[in-house]
Coordinates of N, CA and C in Angstrom, one line a residue:
X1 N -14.0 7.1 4.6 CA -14.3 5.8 5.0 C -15.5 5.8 5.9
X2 N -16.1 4.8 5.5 CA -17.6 4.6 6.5 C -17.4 4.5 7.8
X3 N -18.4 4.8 8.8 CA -18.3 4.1 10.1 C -18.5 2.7 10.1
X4 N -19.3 2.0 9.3 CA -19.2 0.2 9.1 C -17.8 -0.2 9.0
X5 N -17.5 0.6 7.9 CA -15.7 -0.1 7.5 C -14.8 0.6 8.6
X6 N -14.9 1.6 9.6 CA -14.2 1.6 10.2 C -14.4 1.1 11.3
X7 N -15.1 1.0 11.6 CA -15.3 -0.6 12.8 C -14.9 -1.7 12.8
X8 N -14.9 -2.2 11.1 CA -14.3 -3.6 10.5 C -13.0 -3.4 10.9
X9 N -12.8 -2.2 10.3 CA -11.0 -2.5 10.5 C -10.7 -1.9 11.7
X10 N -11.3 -1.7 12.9 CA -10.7 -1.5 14.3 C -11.1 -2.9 14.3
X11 N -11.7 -3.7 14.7 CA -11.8 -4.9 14.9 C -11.0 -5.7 14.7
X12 N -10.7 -5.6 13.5 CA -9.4 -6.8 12.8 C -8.2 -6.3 13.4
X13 N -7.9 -4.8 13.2 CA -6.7 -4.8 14.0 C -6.3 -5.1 15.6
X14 N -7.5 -4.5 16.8 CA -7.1 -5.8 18.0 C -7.0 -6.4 17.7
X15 N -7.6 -7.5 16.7 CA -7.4 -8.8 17.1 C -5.8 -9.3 16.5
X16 N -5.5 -8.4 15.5 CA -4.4 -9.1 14.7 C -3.1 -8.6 15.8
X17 N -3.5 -7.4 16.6 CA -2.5 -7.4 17.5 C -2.1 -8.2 18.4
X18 N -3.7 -8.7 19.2 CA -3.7 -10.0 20.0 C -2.6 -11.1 19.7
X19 N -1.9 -11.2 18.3 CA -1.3 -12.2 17.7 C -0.3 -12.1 17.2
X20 N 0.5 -10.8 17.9 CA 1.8 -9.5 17.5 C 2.1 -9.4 16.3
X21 N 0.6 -8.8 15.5 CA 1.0 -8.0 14.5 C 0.9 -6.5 14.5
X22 N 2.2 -5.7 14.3 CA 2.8 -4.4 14.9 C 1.9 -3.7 13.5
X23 N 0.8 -2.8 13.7 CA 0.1 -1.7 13.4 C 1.5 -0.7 12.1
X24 N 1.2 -1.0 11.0 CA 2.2 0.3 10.4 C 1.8 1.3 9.2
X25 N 2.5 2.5 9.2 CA 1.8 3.4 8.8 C 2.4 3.5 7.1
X26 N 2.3 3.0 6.2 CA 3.5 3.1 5.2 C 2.9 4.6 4.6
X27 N 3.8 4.9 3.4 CA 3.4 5.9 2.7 C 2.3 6.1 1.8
X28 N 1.6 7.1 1.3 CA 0.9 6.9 0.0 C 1.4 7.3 -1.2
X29 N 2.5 8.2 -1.2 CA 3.4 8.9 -2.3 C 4.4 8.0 -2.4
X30 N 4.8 7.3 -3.4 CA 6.3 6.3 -3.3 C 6.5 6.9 -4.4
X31 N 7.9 6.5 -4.3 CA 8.9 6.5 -6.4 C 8.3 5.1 -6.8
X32 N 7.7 6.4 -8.1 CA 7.2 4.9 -9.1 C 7.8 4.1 -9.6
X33 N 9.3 4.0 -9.5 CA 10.1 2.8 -9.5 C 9.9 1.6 -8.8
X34 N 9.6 2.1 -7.4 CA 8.9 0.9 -6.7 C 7.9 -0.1 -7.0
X35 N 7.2 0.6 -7.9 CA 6.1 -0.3 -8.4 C 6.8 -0.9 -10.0
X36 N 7.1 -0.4 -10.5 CA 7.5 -0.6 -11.8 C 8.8 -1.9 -11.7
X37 N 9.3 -2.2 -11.1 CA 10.4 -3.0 -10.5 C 9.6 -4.4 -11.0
X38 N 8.6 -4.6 -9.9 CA 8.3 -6.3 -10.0 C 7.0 -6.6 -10.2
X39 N 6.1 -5.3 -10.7 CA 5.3 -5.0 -10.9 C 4.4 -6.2 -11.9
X40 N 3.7 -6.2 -12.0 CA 2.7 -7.1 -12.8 C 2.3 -5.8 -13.9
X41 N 1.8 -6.6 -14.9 CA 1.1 -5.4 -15.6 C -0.4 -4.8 -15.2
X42 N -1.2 -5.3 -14.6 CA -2.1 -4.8 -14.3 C -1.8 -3.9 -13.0
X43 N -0.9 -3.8 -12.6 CA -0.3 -2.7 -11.8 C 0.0 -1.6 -11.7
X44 N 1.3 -2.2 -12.9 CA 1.8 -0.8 -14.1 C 0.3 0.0 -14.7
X45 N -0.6 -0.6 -14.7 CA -1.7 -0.1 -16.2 C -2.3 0.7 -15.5
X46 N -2.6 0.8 -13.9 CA -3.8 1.3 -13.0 C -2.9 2.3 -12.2
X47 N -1.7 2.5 -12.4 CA -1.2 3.2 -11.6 C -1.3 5.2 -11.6
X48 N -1.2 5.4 -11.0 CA -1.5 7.0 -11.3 C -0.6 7.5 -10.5
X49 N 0.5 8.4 -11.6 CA 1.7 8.6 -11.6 C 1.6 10.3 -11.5
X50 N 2.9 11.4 -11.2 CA 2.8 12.4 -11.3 C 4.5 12.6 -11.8
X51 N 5.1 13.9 -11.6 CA 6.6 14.4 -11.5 C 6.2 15.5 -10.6
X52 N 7.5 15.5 -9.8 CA 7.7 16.6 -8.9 C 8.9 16.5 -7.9
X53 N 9.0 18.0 -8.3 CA 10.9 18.5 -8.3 C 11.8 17.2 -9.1
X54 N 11.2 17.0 -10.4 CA 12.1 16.3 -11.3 C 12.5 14.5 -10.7
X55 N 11.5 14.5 -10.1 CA 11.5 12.9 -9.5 C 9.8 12.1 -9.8
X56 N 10.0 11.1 -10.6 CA 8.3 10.2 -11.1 C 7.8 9.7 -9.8
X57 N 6.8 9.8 -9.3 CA 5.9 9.4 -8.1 C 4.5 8.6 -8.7
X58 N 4.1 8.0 -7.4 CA 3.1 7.1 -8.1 C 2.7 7.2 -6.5
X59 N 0.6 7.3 -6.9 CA 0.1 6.7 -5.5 C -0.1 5.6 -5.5
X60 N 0.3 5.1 -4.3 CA -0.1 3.6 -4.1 C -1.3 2.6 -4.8
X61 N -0.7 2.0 -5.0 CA -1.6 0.7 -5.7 C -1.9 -0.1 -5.1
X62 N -1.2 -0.5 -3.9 CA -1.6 -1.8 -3.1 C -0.5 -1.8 -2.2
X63 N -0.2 -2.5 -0.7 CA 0.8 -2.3 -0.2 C 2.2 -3.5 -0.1
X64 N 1.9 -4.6 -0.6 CA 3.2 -5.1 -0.7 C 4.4 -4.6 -1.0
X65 N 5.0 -3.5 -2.0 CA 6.0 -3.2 -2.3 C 6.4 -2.1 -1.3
X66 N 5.3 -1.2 -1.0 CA 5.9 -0.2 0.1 C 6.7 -1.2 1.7
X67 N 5.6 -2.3 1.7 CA 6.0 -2.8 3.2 C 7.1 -3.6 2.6
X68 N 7.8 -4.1 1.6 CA 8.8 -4.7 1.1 C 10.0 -3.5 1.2
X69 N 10.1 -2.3 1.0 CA 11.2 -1.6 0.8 C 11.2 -1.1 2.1
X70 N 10.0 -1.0 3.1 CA 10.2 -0.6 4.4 C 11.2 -1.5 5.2
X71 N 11.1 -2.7 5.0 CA 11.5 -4.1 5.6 C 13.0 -3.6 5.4
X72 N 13.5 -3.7 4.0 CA 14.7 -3.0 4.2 C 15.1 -2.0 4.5
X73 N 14.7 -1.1 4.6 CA 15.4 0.1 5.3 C 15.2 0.0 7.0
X74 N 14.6 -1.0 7.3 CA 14.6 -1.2 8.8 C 15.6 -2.5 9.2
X75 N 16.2 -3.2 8.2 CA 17.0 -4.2 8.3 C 17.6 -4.5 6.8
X76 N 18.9 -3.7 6.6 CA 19.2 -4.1 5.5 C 20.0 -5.3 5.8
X77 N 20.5 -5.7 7.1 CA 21.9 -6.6 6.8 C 21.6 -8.1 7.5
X78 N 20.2 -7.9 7.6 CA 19.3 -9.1 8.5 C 18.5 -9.5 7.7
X79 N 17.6 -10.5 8.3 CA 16.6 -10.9 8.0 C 15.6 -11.5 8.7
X80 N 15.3 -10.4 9.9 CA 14.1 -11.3 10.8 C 12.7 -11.8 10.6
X81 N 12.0 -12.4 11.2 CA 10.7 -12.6 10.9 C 9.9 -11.2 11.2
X82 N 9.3 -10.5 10.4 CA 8.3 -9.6 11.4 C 6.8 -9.8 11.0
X83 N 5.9 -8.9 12.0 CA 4.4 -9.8 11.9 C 4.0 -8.2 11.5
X84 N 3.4 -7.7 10.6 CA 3.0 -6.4 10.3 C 1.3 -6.3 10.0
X85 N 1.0 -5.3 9.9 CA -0.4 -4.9 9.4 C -0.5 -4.0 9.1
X86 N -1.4 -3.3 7.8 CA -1.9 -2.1 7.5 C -2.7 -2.0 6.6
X87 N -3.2 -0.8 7.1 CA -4.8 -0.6 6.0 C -4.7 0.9 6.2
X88 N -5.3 0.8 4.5 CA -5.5 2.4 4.4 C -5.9 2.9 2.6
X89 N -6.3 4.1 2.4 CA -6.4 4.1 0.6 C -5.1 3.6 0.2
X90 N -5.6 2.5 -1.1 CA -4.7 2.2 -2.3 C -5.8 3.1 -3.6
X91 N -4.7 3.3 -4.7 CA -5.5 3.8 -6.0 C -5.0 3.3 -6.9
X92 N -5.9 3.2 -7.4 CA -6.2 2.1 -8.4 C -7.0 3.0 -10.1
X93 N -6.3 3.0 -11.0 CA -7.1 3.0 -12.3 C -7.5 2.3 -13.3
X94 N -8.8 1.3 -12.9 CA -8.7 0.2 -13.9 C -8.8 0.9 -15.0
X95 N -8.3 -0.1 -16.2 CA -8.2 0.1 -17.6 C -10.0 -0.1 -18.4
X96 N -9.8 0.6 -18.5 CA -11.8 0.5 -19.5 C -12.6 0.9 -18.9
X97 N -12.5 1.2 -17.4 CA -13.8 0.9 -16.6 C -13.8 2.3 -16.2
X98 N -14.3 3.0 -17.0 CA -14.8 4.6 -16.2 C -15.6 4.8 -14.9
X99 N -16.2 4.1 -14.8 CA -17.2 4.2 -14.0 C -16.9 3.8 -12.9
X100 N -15.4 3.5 -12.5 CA -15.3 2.6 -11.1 C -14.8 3.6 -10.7
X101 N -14.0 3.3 -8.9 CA -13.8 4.5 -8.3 C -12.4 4.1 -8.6
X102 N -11.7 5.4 -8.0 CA -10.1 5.3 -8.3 C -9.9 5.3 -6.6
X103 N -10.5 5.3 -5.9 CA -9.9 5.2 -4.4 C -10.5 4.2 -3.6
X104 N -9.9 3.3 -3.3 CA -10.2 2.2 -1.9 C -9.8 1.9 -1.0
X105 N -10.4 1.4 0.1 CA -9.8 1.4 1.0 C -9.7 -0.2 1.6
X106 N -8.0 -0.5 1.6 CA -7.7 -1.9 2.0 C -7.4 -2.3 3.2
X107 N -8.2 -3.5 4.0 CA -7.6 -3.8 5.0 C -6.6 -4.9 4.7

């Protein structure tokens, strides 16, 4: 990551704290069931998947689903409001486009 973009996103994050949203670190290795669940197809298509020790893995594609399954395992029997944030590489393999990168970085 650049020093420009990492400036951006120290910036955004005081401020989004200023506004109590809690800084969180999700994973970049999930079960690719996670994605595959409610997934869009342009999701499914860009995803880049592996196996290991007999279980399908996928690196992140974007973070809604990780912060969605985090939510539950931090409150399965509730339902509070929470205020979150996170940035970090998502990967991405567009379909046709050789030439793009497969790593970016989201705030």
């Amino acid at each position: 990551m650049t020093t420009h973009i990492q400036h951006i996103a120290s910036v955004l994050q005081r401020h989004m704290t200023l506004y109590g949203y809690e800084l969180i670190d999700l994973p970049i290795i999930e079960p690719v069931d996670l994605f595959l669940i409610k997934a869009g197809d342009p999701i499914i298509n860009a995803l880049f998947t592996f196996e290991r020790h007999n279980r399908q893995l996928a690196l992140r594609p974007e973070f809604t689903a990780g912060a969605a399954a985090h939510y539950t395992q931090l409150h399965p029997n509730e339902s509070p409001a929470v205020r979150w944030q996170y940035s970090g590489s998502i990967f991405q393999d567009p379909p046709g486009n050789a030439s793009s990168a497969y790593q970016h970085h989201s705030i």
